mmCIF file of C-alpha atoms and ligand atoms in Angstrom:
data_model
loop_
_atom_site.group_PDB
_atom_site.id
_atom_site.type_symbol
_atom_site.label_atom_id
_atom_site.label_comp_id
_atom_site.label_asym_id
_atom_site.label_seq_id
_atom_site.Cartn_x
_atom_site.Cartn_y
_atom_site.Cartn_z
ATOM 1 C CA UNK D 29 51.565 -45.336 33.596
ATOM 2 C CA UNK D 30 49.744 -42.187 32.479
ATOM 3 C CA UNK D 31 53.019 -40.898 31.068
ATOM 4 C CA UNK D 32 52.864 -40.166 27.360
ATOM 5 C CA UNK D 33 49.069 -40.457 27.204
ATOM 6 C CA UNK D 34 48.538 -36.699 26.961
ATOM 7 C CA UNK D 35 50.545 -35.260 24.102
ATOM 8 C CA UNK D 36 51.699 -31.676 23.764
ATOM 9 C CA UNK D 37 48.944 -29.712 21.999
ATOM 10 C CA UNK D 38 51.585 -27.714 20.110
ATOM 11 C CA UNK D 39 53.254 -30.860 18.795
ATOM 12 C CA UNK D 40 49.877 -32.372 17.839
ATOM 13 C CA UNK D 41 49.015 -29.322 15.736
ATOM 14 C CA UNK D 42 52.459 -29.411 14.138
ATOM 15 C CA UNK D 43 52.002 -33.097 13.207
ATOM 16 C CA UNK D 44 48.527 -32.303 11.847
ATOM 17 C CA UNK D 45 50.174 -29.661 9.603
ATOM 18 C CA UNK D 46 52.671 -32.227 8.324
ATOM 19 C CA UNK D 47 49.830 -34.615 7.535
ATOM 20 C CA UNK D 48 47.853 -31.886 5.690
ATOM 21 C CA UNK D 49 50.974 -30.766 3.791
ATOM 22 C CA UNK D 50 51.167 -34.243 2.235
ATOM 23 C CA UNK D 51 47.589 -33.837 0.973
ATOM 24 C CA UNK D 52 47.355 -30.184 -0.115
ATOM 25 C CA UNK D 53 51.029 -29.212 -0.483
ATOM 26 C CA UNK D 54 53.287 -27.422 2.017
ATOM 27 C CA UNK D 55 52.699 -24.075 0.272
ATOM 28 C CA UNK D 56 49.001 -24.232 1.185
ATOM 29 C CA UNK D 57 49.572 -24.725 4.917
ATOM 30 C CA UNK D 58 49.934 -21.711 7.180
ATOM 31 C CA UNK D 59 51.652 -23.372 10.090
ATOM 32 C CA UNK D 60 52.154 -20.996 13.011
ATOM 33 C CA UNK D 61 52.347 -23.748 15.621
ATOM 34 C CA UNK D 62 55.955 -24.399 16.601
ATOM 35 C CA UNK D 63 58.710 -22.141 17.991
ATOM 36 C CA UNK D 64 61.365 -23.553 15.673
ATOM 37 C CA UNK D 65 63.541 -20.569 14.624
ATOM 38 C CA UNK D 66 63.498 -20.109 10.845
ATOM 39 C CA UNK D 67 66.290 -17.510 10.799
ATOM 40 C CA UNK D 68 69.544 -19.380 10.209
ATOM 41 C CA UNK D 69 72.244 -19.548 12.861
ATOM 42 C CA UNK D 70 74.967 -16.907 12.365
ATOM 43 C CA UNK D 71 77.660 -18.060 9.916
ATOM 44 C CA UNK D 72 80.096 -18.001 12.857
ATOM 45 C CA UNK D 73 78.286 -21.094 14.212
ATOM 46 C CA UNK D 74 78.934 -23.078 11.032
ATOM 47 C CA UNK D 75 82.487 -21.705 10.812
ATOM 48 C CA UNK D 76 83.217 -22.779 14.362
ATOM 49 C CA UNK D 77 81.798 -26.271 13.780
ATOM 50 C CA UNK D 78 84.001 -26.626 10.681
ATOM 51 C CA UNK D 79 87.032 -25.294 12.525
ATOM 52 C CA UNK D 80 86.508 -27.672 15.439
ATOM 53 C CA UNK D 81 86.080 -30.687 13.189
ATOM 54 C CA UNK D 82 89.186 -29.740 11.200
ATOM 55 C CA UNK D 83 91.467 -28.927 14.115
ATOM 56 C CA UNK D 84 90.434 -30.696 17.321
ATOM 57 C CA UNK D 85 91.459 -34.263 18.083
ATOM 58 C CA UNK D 86 88.257 -36.325 17.648
ATOM 59 C CA UNK D 87 88.720 -38.136 20.955
ATOM 60 C CA UNK D 88 88.779 -34.729 22.684
ATOM 61 C CA UNK D 89 86.073 -33.056 20.603
ATOM 62 C CA UNK D 90 83.661 -35.954 20.959
ATOM 63 C CA UNK D 91 84.822 -37.083 24.378
ATOM 64 C CA UNK D 92 83.215 -36.626 27.791
ATOM 65 C CA UNK D 93 83.799 -33.294 29.479
ATOM 66 C CA UNK D 94 83.605 -32.738 33.220
ATOM 67 C CA UNK D 95 80.047 -33.053 34.490
ATOM 68 C CA UNK D 96 79.181 -29.314 34.766
ATOM 69 C CA UNK D 97 80.931 -28.559 31.465
ATOM 70 C CA UNK D 98 84.380 -27.456 30.324
ATOM 71 C CA UNK D 99 85.933 -24.888 32.654
ATOM 72 C CA UNK D 100 86.865 -22.462 29.889
ATOM 73 C CA UNK D 101 83.370 -22.746 28.365
ATOM 74 C CA UNK D 102 81.807 -21.898 31.721
ATOM 75 C CA UNK D 103 84.193 -18.946 31.983
ATOM 76 C CA UNK D 104 83.136 -17.811 28.498
ATOM 77 C CA UNK D 105 79.496 -17.873 29.672
ATOM 78 C CA UNK D 106 80.467 -15.673 32.627
ATOM 79 C CA UNK D 107 82.492 -13.269 30.446
ATOM 80 C CA UNK D 108 79.662 -12.921 27.951
ATOM 81 C CA UNK D 109 77.161 -11.896 30.638
ATOM 82 C CA UNK D 110 79.633 -9.724 32.541
ATOM 83 C CA UNK D 111 80.463 -7.720 29.415
ATOM 84 C CA UNK D 112 76.819 -7.127 28.574
ATOM 85 C CA UNK D 113 75.172 -6.738 31.976
ATOM 86 C CA UNK D 114 77.931 -5.450 34.238
ATOM 87 C CA UNK D 115 77.739 -8.574 36.428
ATOM 88 C CA UNK D 116 80.682 -10.363 38.078
ATOM 89 C CA UNK D 117 79.998 -14.059 37.445
ATOM 90 C CA UNK D 118 82.698 -16.733 37.611
ATOM 91 C CA UNK D 119 82.883 -20.092 35.911
ATOM 92 C CA UNK D 120 81.853 -21.661 39.220
ATOM 93 C CA UNK D 121 78.380 -20.147 38.794
ATOM 94 C CA UNK D 122 77.552 -22.190 35.660
ATOM 95 C CA UNK D 123 76.345 -25.709 34.969
ATOM 96 C CA UNK D 124 76.113 -26.482 31.243
ATOM 97 C CA UNK D 125 72.960 -28.319 30.165
ATOM 98 C CA UNK D 126 71.097 -29.766 27.201
ATOM 99 C CA UNK D 127 68.950 -26.668 26.625
ATOM 100 C CA UNK D 128 66.531 -24.723 28.799
ATOM 101 C CA UNK D 129 64.296 -27.763 29.312
ATOM 102 C CA UNK D 130 67.106 -29.548 31.147
ATOM 103 C CA UNK D 131 68.090 -26.348 32.961
ATOM 104 C CA UNK D 132 64.600 -26.028 34.410
ATOM 105 C CA UNK D 133 64.224 -29.729 35.282
ATOM 106 C CA UNK D 134 67.630 -29.695 36.993
ATOM 107 C CA UNK D 135 66.751 -26.552 38.952
ATOM 108 C CA UNK D 136 63.407 -27.997 40.059
ATOM 109 C CA UNK D 137 65.058 -31.253 41.107
ATOM 110 C CA UNK D 138 67.787 -29.365 42.990
ATOM 111 C CA UNK D 139 65.342 -27.481 45.221
ATOM 112 C CA UNK D 140 62.054 -29.407 45.385
ATOM 113 C CA UNK D 141 60.864 -31.232 48.518
ATOM 114 C CA UNK D 142 57.623 -33.184 48.930
ATOM 115 C CA UNK D 143 54.681 -30.822 49.439
ATOM 116 C CA UNK D 144 56.350 -27.855 47.718
ATOM 117 C CA UNK D 145 54.455 -25.518 45.458
ATOM 118 C CA UNK D 146 55.794 -23.763 42.359
ATOM 119 C CA UNK D 147 54.052 -20.592 41.268
ATOM 120 C CA UNK D 148 53.763 -19.755 37.569
ATOM 121 C CA UNK D 149 52.307 -16.468 36.378
ATOM 122 C CA UNK D 150 50.156 -17.033 33.256
ATOM 123 C CA UNK D 151 50.551 -17.095 30.386
ATOM 124 C CA UNK D 152 53.318 -19.687 30.799
ATOM 125 C CA UNK D 153 55.179 -22.319 28.768
ATOM 126 C CA UNK D 154 52.978 -25.465 29.142
ATOM 127 C CA UNK D 155 55.930 -27.742 29.871
ATOM 128 C CA UNK D 156 56.357 -26.052 33.287
ATOM 129 C CA UNK D 157 53.260 -27.839 34.536
ATOM 130 C CA UNK D 158 54.487 -31.116 33.095
ATOM 131 C CA UNK D 159 57.901 -30.776 34.784
ATOM 132 C CA UNK D 160 56.563 -29.530 38.129
ATOM 133 C CA UNK D 161 53.970 -32.294 38.359
ATOM 134 C CA UNK D 162 56.060 -35.147 36.968
ATOM 135 C CA UNK D 163 59.779 -34.444 37.373
ATOM 136 C CA UNK D 164 59.411 -33.386 41.012
ATOM 137 C CA UNK D 165 55.800 -34.378 41.871
ATOM 138 C CA UNK D 166 54.937 -30.959 43.252
ATOM 139 C CA UNK D 167 51.989 -28.615 42.882
ATOM 140 C CA UNK D 168 51.817 -26.116 40.018
ATOM 141 C CA UNK D 169 50.029 -22.951 41.191
ATOM 142 C CA UNK D 170 48.889 -20.785 38.296
ATOM 143 C CA UNK D 171 48.616 -17.004 38.721
ATOM 144 C CA UNK D 172 45.872 -15.713 36.415
ATOM 145 C CA UNK D 173 47.131 -13.397 33.663
ATOM 146 C CA UNK D 174 46.902 -9.640 33.363
ATOM 147 C CA UNK D 175 45.559 -9.687 29.810
ATOM 148 C CA UNK D 176 45.787 -5.910 29.415
ATOM 149 C CA UNK D 177 49.601 -5.920 29.369
ATOM 150 C CA UNK D 178 50.813 -9.495 30.036
ATOM 151 C CA UNK D 179 53.013 -8.161 32.831
ATOM 152 C CA UNK D 180 52.257 -9.825 36.215
ATOM 153 C CA UNK D 181 48.967 -9.469 38.108
ATOM 154 C CA UNK D 182 50.654 -8.750 41.451
ATOM 155 C CA UNK D 183 47.513 -8.955 43.600
ATOM 156 C CA UNK D 184 46.896 -12.431 42.229
ATOM 157 C CA UNK D 185 50.581 -13.340 42.658
ATOM 158 C CA UNK D 186 50.584 -12.329 46.326
ATOM 159 C CA UNK D 187 47.519 -14.506 46.936
ATOM 160 C CA UNK D 188 49.277 -17.477 45.319
ATOM 161 C CA UNK D 189 52.309 -17.427 47.616
ATOM 162 C CA UNK D 190 52.182 -19.254 50.944
ATOM 163 C CA UNK D 191 54.467 -21.163 53.322
ATOM 164 C CA UNK D 192 54.698 -24.054 50.821
ATOM 165 C CA UNK D 193 55.972 -21.894 47.961
ATOM 166 C CA UNK D 194 59.430 -23.034 46.898
ATOM 167 C CA UNK D 195 59.829 -20.863 43.795
ATOM 168 C CA UNK D 196 58.195 -18.650 41.222
ATOM 169 C CA UNK D 197 58.982 -19.356 37.564
ATOM 170 C CA UNK D 198 59.064 -16.406 35.186
ATOM 171 C CA UNK D 199 59.760 -16.218 31.477
ATOM 172 C CA UNK D 200 60.593 -12.907 29.856
ATOM 173 C CA UNK D 201 60.577 -12.294 26.900
ATOM 174 C CA UNK D 202 57.525 -14.464 27.163
ATOM 175 C CA UNK D 203 56.278 -17.472 25.307
ATOM 176 C CA UNK D 204 53.385 -17.129 24.330
ATOM 177 C CA UNK D 205 52.618 -13.405 24.818
ATOM 178 C CA UNK D 206 55.865 -11.815 23.582
ATOM 179 C CA UNK D 207 55.733 -9.510 26.635
ATOM 180 C CA UNK D 208 59.041 -8.391 28.128
ATOM 181 C CA UNK D 209 58.972 -7.670 31.848
ATOM 182 C CA UNK D 210 59.786 -4.056 32.633
ATOM 183 C CA UNK D 211 62.263 -3.057 35.319
ATOM 184 C CA UNK D 212 59.283 -1.962 37.410
ATOM 185 C CA UNK D 213 57.785 -5.469 37.144
ATOM 186 C CA UNK D 214 61.053 -7.133 38.152
ATOM 187 C CA UNK D 215 61.513 -4.752 41.100
ATOM 188 C CA UNK D 216 57.981 -5.301 42.366
ATOM 189 C CA UNK D 217 58.332 -9.057 42.000
ATOM 190 C CA UNK D 218 61.596 -8.931 43.899
ATOM 191 C CA UNK D 219 60.073 -6.973 46.788
ATOM 192 C CA UNK D 220 57.133 -9.401 47.034
ATOM 193 C CA UNK D 221 59.487 -12.388 47.146
ATOM 194 C CA UNK D 222 61.770 -10.703 49.679
ATOM 195 C CA UNK D 223 58.743 -10.050 51.917
ATOM 196 C CA UNK D 224 57.605 -13.673 51.500
ATOM 197 C CA UNK D 225 61.069 -14.984 52.499
ATOM 198 C CA UNK D 226 60.937 -12.876 55.624
ATOM 199 C CA UNK D 227 57.399 -13.924 56.479
ATOM 200 C CA UNK D 228 57.935 -17.667 55.983
ATOM 201 C CA UNK D 229 61.562 -17.850 57.111
ATOM 202 C CA UNK D 230 62.915 -19.739 54.105
ATOM 203 C CA UNK D 231 64.115 -18.851 50.603
ATOM 204 C CA UNK D 232 61.471 -18.334 47.949
ATOM 205 C CA UNK D 233 63.490 -18.819 44.784
ATOM 206 C CA UNK D 234 62.985 -17.144 41.469
ATOM 207 C CA UNK D 235 63.571 -19.316 38.411
ATOM 208 C CA UNK D 236 64.114 -17.046 35.433
ATOM 209 C CA UNK D 237 63.652 -18.976 32.196
ATOM 210 C CA UNK D 238 65.371 -16.860 29.528
ATOM 211 C CA UNK D 239 65.727 -18.625 26.174
ATOM 212 C CA UNK D 240 64.493 -15.473 24.398
ATOM 213 C CA UNK D 241 66.660 -13.013 26.374
ATOM 214 C CA UNK D 242 68.304 -11.466 23.316
ATOM 215 C CA UNK D 243 65.202 -11.463 21.112
ATOM 216 C CA UNK D 244 63.812 -7.997 21.918
ATOM 217 C CA UNK D 245 62.639 -5.231 19.624
ATOM 218 C CA UNK D 246 62.704 -1.451 19.410
ATOM 219 C CA UNK D 247 65.929 -1.276 21.441
ATOM 220 C CA UNK D 248 64.242 -2.531 24.642
ATOM 221 C CA UNK D 249 66.681 -3.688 27.347
ATOM 222 C CA UNK D 250 65.743 -6.758 29.378
ATOM 223 C CA UNK D 251 66.519 -6.231 33.088
ATOM 224 C CA UNK D 252 68.998 -8.893 34.257
ATOM 225 C CA UNK D 253 67.101 -10.517 37.093
ATOM 226 C CA UNK D 254 69.969 -11.588 39.382
ATOM 227 C CA UNK D 255 70.745 -7.897 39.907
ATOM 228 C CA UNK D 256 67.323 -7.417 41.500
ATOM 229 C CA UNK D 257 66.802 -10.628 43.450
ATOM 230 C CA UNK D 258 69.594 -12.678 44.965
ATOM 231 C CA UNK D 259 67.890 -16.075 45.174
ATOM 232 C CA UNK D 260 67.525 -16.314 41.402
ATOM 233 C CA UNK D 261 68.374 -19.223 39.124
ATOM 234 C CA UNK D 262 68.824 -18.280 35.475
ATOM 235 C CA UNK D 263 67.896 -21.036 33.032
ATOM 236 C CA UNK D 264 69.267 -20.215 29.619
ATOM 237 C CA UNK D 265 69.532 -21.849 26.247
ATOM 238 C CA UNK D 266 71.114 -21.061 22.883
ATOM 239 C CA UNK D 267 68.150 -22.693 21.124
ATOM 240 C CA UNK D 268 66.556 -19.426 20.080
ATOM 241 C CA UNK D 269 69.274 -16.745 20.200
ATOM 242 C CA UNK D 270 71.580 -18.799 17.965
ATOM 243 C CA UNK D 271 68.821 -20.751 16.160
ATOM 244 C CA UNK D 272 70.115 -24.157 17.179
ATOM 245 C CA UNK D 273 67.367 -25.842 19.228
ATOM 246 C CA UNK D 274 68.287 -29.249 17.871
ATOM 247 C CA UNK D 275 71.803 -29.014 19.274
ATOM 248 C CA UNK D 276 70.551 -28.866 22.879
ATOM 249 C CA UNK D 277 72.869 -26.493 24.680
ATOM 250 C CA UNK D 278 72.258 -24.097 27.561
ATOM 251 C CA UNK D 279 73.089 -23.588 31.229
ATOM 252 C CA UNK D 280 71.871 -23.086 34.763
ATOM 253 C CA UNK D 281 73.375 -20.014 36.410
ATOM 254 C CA UNK D 282 73.544 -19.900 40.216
ATOM 255 C CA UNK D 283 74.832 -16.501 41.384
ATOM 256 C CA UNK D 284 77.254 -16.166 44.328
ATOM 257 C CA UNK D 285 74.622 -14.125 46.173
ATOM 258 C CA UNK D 286 72.312 -17.148 46.324
ATOM 259 C CA UNK D 287 71.657 -18.143 49.946
ATOM 260 C CA UNK D 288 73.889 -21.173 50.767
ATOM 261 C CA UNK D 289 75.492 -20.907 47.327
ATOM 262 C CA UNK D 290 77.882 -23.856 47.784
ATOM 263 C CA UNK D 291 75.105 -26.233 48.835
ATOM 264 C CA UNK D 292 72.738 -25.026 46.155
ATOM 265 C CA UNK D 293 75.323 -25.368 43.388
ATOM 266 C CA UNK D 294 76.177 -28.860 44.662
ATOM 267 C CA UNK D 295 72.464 -29.701 44.539
ATOM 268 C CA UNK D 296 72.334 -28.527 40.914
ATOM 269 C CA UNK D 297 75.258 -30.852 40.097
ATOM 270 C CA UNK D 298 73.561 -33.688 41.985
ATOM 271 C CA UNK D 299 70.279 -33.054 40.169
ATOM 272 C CA UNK D 300 72.076 -33.087 36.810
ATOM 273 C CA UNK D 301 73.471 -36.473 37.734
ATOM 274 C CA UNK D 302 70.191 -37.900 39.009
ATOM 275 C CA UNK D 303 68.355 -36.838 35.871
ATOM 276 C CA UNK D 304 71.076 -38.241 33.611
ATOM 277 C CA UNK D 305 72.049 -34.827 32.258
ATOM 278 C CA UNK D 306 75.766 -34.719 33.090
ATOM 279 C CA UNK D 307 78.072 -33.442 30.365
ATOM 280 C CA UNK D 308 76.175 -31.244 27.916
ATOM 281 C CA UNK D 309 77.172 -31.914 24.263
ATOM 282 C CA UNK D 310 80.915 -31.442 24.023
ATOM 283 C CA UNK D 311 81.114 -29.878 20.558
ATOM 284 C CA UNK D 312 78.246 -27.470 21.201
ATOM 285 C CA UNK D 313 79.659 -26.348 24.515
ATOM 286 C CA UNK D 314 82.589 -25.111 22.419
ATOM 287 C CA UNK D 315 80.385 -23.581 19.731
ATOM 288 C CA UNK D 316 78.303 -21.777 22.374
ATOM 289 C CA UNK D 317 81.474 -20.394 23.959
ATOM 290 C CA UNK D 318 82.750 -19.054 20.630
ATOM 291 C CA UNK D 319 79.398 -17.468 19.741
ATOM 292 C CA UNK D 320 78.057 -16.510 23.198
ATOM 293 C CA UNK D 321 77.674 -12.815 22.439
ATOM 294 C CA UNK D 322 76.163 -13.261 18.962
ATOM 295 C CA UNK D 323 72.595 -13.728 17.799
ATOM 296 C CA UNK D 324 70.793 -14.731 14.634
ATOM 297 C CA UNK D 325 69.330 -11.842 12.635
ATOM 298 C CA UNK D 326 66.677 -10.520 15.037
ATOM 299 C CA UNK D 327 65.686 -7.898 12.431
ATOM 300 C CA UNK D 328 63.836 -10.600 10.486
ATOM 301 C CA UNK D 329 61.666 -11.433 13.500
ATOM 302 C CA UNK D 330 60.976 -7.745 14.065
ATOM 303 C CA UNK D 331 59.893 -7.395 10.425
ATOM 304 C CA UNK D 332 57.620 -10.437 10.828
ATOM 305 C CA UNK D 333 56.174 -9.015 14.025
ATOM 306 C CA UNK D 334 55.342 -5.689 12.414
ATOM 307 C CA UNK D 335 53.806 -7.266 9.337
ATOM 308 C CA UNK D 336 51.699 -9.728 11.303
ATOM 309 C CA UNK D 337 50.656 -7.284 14.014
ATOM 310 C CA UNK D 338 49.540 -4.606 11.529
ATOM 311 C CA UNK D 339 47.691 -7.221 9.468
ATOM 312 C CA UNK D 340 45.876 -8.682 12.470
ATOM 313 C CA UNK D 341 44.834 -5.272 13.781
ATOM 314 C CA UNK D 342 43.568 -4.309 10.309
ATOM 315 C CA UNK D 343 41.526 -7.540 10.243
ATOM 316 C CA UNK D 344 39.909 -6.582 13.569
ATOM 317 C CA UNK D 345 41.894 -8.680 16.026
ATOM 318 C CA UNK D 346 42.867 -7.266 19.390
ATOM 319 C CA UNK D 347 46.388 -7.983 20.587
ATOM 320 C CA UNK D 348 49.010 -6.664 23.025
ATOM 321 C CA UNK D 349 51.954 -5.752 20.780
ATOM 322 C CA UNK D 350 54.843 -8.116 21.577
ATOM 323 C CA UNK D 351 58.149 -6.546 22.593
ATOM 324 C CA UNK D 352 60.201 -9.719 22.279
ATOM 325 C CA UNK D 353 60.412 -13.480 21.557
ATOM 326 C CA UNK D 354 58.669 -14.508 18.335
ATOM 327 C CA UNK D 355 55.105 -15.128 19.422
ATOM 328 C CA UNK D 356 51.926 -13.111 19.173
ATOM 329 C CA UNK D 357 48.977 -13.814 21.455
ATOM 330 C CA UNK D 358 45.799 -12.146 20.151
ATOM 331 C CA UNK D 359 42.323 -12.677 21.538
ATOM 332 C CA UNK D 360 40.391 -15.369 19.724
ATOM 333 C CA UNK D 361 37.326 -14.030 17.920
ATOM 334 C CA UNK D 362 35.033 -16.210 20.020
ATOM 335 C CA UNK D 363 35.114 -17.059 23.704
ATOM 336 C CA UNK D 364 36.105 -20.688 23.094
ATOM 337 C CA UNK D 365 39.602 -20.400 21.623
ATOM 338 C CA UNK D 366 39.765 -24.116 20.816
ATOM 339 C CA UNK D 367 36.641 -23.790 18.650
ATOM 340 C CA UNK D 368 38.267 -20.748 17.033
ATOM 341 C CA UNK D 369 41.425 -22.737 16.234
ATOM 342 C CA UNK D 370 39.273 -25.516 14.765
ATOM 343 C CA UNK D 371 37.596 -22.961 12.519
ATOM 344 C CA UNK D 372 40.994 -21.604 11.468
ATOM 345 C CA UNK D 373 41.990 -25.161 10.530
ATOM 346 C CA UNK D 374 39.365 -25.079 7.761
ATOM 347 C CA UNK D 375 41.720 -22.642 6.024
ATOM 348 C CA UNK D 376 44.790 -24.717 6.965
ATOM 349 C CA UNK D 377 45.694 -21.882 9.305
ATOM 350 C CA UNK D 378 47.320 -23.559 12.307
ATOM 351 C CA UNK D 379 47.164 -21.653 15.602
ATOM 352 C CA UNK D 380 47.629 -22.892 19.162
ATOM 353 C CA UNK D 381 44.804 -22.459 21.727
ATOM 354 C CA UNK D 382 45.761 -20.466 24.838
ATOM 355 C CA UNK D 383 44.276 -22.882 27.405
ATOM 356 C CA UNK D 384 47.470 -24.881 27.969
ATOM 357 C CA UNK D 385 49.314 -21.585 28.514
ATOM 358 C CA UNK D 386 46.909 -20.770 31.360
ATOM 359 C CA UNK D 387 45.215 -18.097 29.280
ATOM 360 C CA UNK D 388 41.995 -19.216 27.609
ATOM 361 C CA UNK D 389 40.344 -16.908 25.084
ATOM 362 C CA UNK D 390 43.665 -16.279 23.327
ATOM 363 C CA UNK D 391 45.620 -18.041 20.594
ATOM 364 C CA UNK D 392 49.352 -18.260 20.037
ATOM 365 C CA UNK D 393 50.816 -17.414 16.658
ATOM 366 C CA UNK D 394 54.455 -18.356 16.297
ATOM 367 C CA UNK D 395 55.994 -15.991 13.736
ATOM 368 C CA UNK D 396 59.494 -17.459 13.461
ATOM 369 C CA UNK D 397 58.451 -18.422 9.942
ATOM 370 C CA UNK D 398 59.257 -17.184 6.439
ATOM 371 C CA UNK D 399 58.053 -13.587 5.961
ATOM 372 C CA UNK D 400 56.547 -14.694 2.689
ATOM 373 C CA UNK D 401 54.261 -17.156 4.528
ATOM 374 C CA UNK D 402 52.971 -14.325 6.717
ATOM 375 C CA UNK D 403 52.269 -12.259 3.581
ATOM 376 C CA UNK D 404 50.262 -15.149 2.123
ATOM 377 C CA UNK D 405 48.501 -15.822 5.425
ATOM 378 C CA UNK D 406 47.200 -12.292 6.038
ATOM 379 C CA UNK D 407 44.313 -12.586 3.544
ATOM 380 C CA UNK D 408 43.476 -15.909 5.198
ATOM 381 C CA UNK D 409 43.310 -14.259 8.644
ATOM 382 C CA UNK D 410 41.070 -11.629 7.031
ATOM 383 C CA UNK D 411 38.754 -14.331 5.610
ATOM 384 C CA UNK D 412 38.549 -15.995 9.018
ATOM 385 C CA UNK D 413 37.831 -12.680 10.765
ATOM 386 C CA UNK D 414 35.086 -11.942 8.217
ATOM 387 C CA UNK D 415 33.185 -15.010 9.395
ATOM 388 C CA UNK D 416 32.753 -13.281 12.750
ATOM 389 C CA UNK D 417 31.612 -9.853 11.484
HETATM 390 N N1 PLP V 530 61.239 -22.294 28.001
HETATM 391 C C1 PLP V 530 60.502 -21.674 27.080
HETATM 392 C C2 PLP V 530 59.715 -20.480 27.480
HETATM 393 C C3 PLP V 530 60.474 -22.123 25.753
HETATM 394 O O1 PLP V 530 59.724 -21.476 24.860
HETATM 395 C C4 PLP V 530 61.236 -23.261 25.414
HETATM 396 C C5 PLP V 530 61.201 -23.807 24.059
HETATM 397 O O2 PLP V 530 60.453 -23.425 23.201
HETATM 398 C C6 PLP V 530 61.989 -23.879 26.416
HETATM 399 C C7 PLP V 530 61.970 -23.379 27.697
HETATM 400 C C8 PLP V 530 62.823 -25.094 26.113
HETATM 401 O O3 PLP V 530 63.987 -24.671 25.468
HETATM 402 P P1 PLP V 530 65.095 -25.701 24.948
HETATM 403 O O4 PLP V 530 64.713 -26.099 23.570
HETATM 404 O O5 PLP V 530 66.359 -24.934 24.957
HETATM 405 O O6 PLP V 530 65.114 -26.844 25.875
#
């Protein structure tokens, strides 16, 4: 019965911005709350939608597909990864879903047993806690953040793993910090999990949540996690890379190397069914297949990052420079980041407190917004910072 009583803080701030926009005008609101990509989807997305509508029989285009998705779409997902990461996936490794949210819920449902614990290194996407505690009624174990780099605090991670640990959930490029895990981080994580599997005599899965995989800057290459750790689920979505979060399309990838692959993949299919997620949207399966290797214009996000980062540093903020995604996670200018966000609200500057991300003392700034809004907001950040000098 408690369901729905506690709303998402991010969504609440976003709704507050909408309410204020009606009073003072949209142009006077500096809304950095939501991760809704502002860069348009590549024109190939629109072209493919038009082509499908013009050429496909409606009863096929809008009809049910097989539960894990169309075979050739799943093969296109495999081909896209194989060509970019040198992997050898097959269509049988993919289950198409309605975005990363469904991918993660399905994965949790596929593996969770009563009494299991899921470990999440902070800072983390707040919905993880919601899904772990409600979709599968398990315990969410938070690993405190390494705020100097936003890589993983491995000493803290090792202390968080025990015989009840079913999986660790990682997210790189990260929401909210923008950190991208280095190869060294992924290797160390893999060796800790391998040691834990040996010690406890059961798989300790890695759930790699990767909706921002392609959004990286300065030529950085994201290590592809299945190459480092065999018991990895990849939860992906085209929400961010192709700027189509409203179309709800993604996948769960279960590699062949996964222990008991056949059983695990069957459990993913069963979980999709139990949660009512069979048959991801038919038209957008096709669009995703046609555009799987493309991205929206990442250069715009990089420009926004540079502008915002330089402006914040000049105003006296301290911040780990993001290498990917489209979030910045500076330290608040007072210990209580919620009080800081309330103060920012006086200027209609809408920031998200870090507490729900497991990282108090910080605030999230979502910069997938018009560059022009960042330009207008910088003097406002400066005014806010001045209050603390
Ligand atoms: N995981 C992370 C880290 C996210 O930031 C988001 C959305 O913002 C999701 C999962 C959910 O993605 P989707 O909209 O594809 O369900």
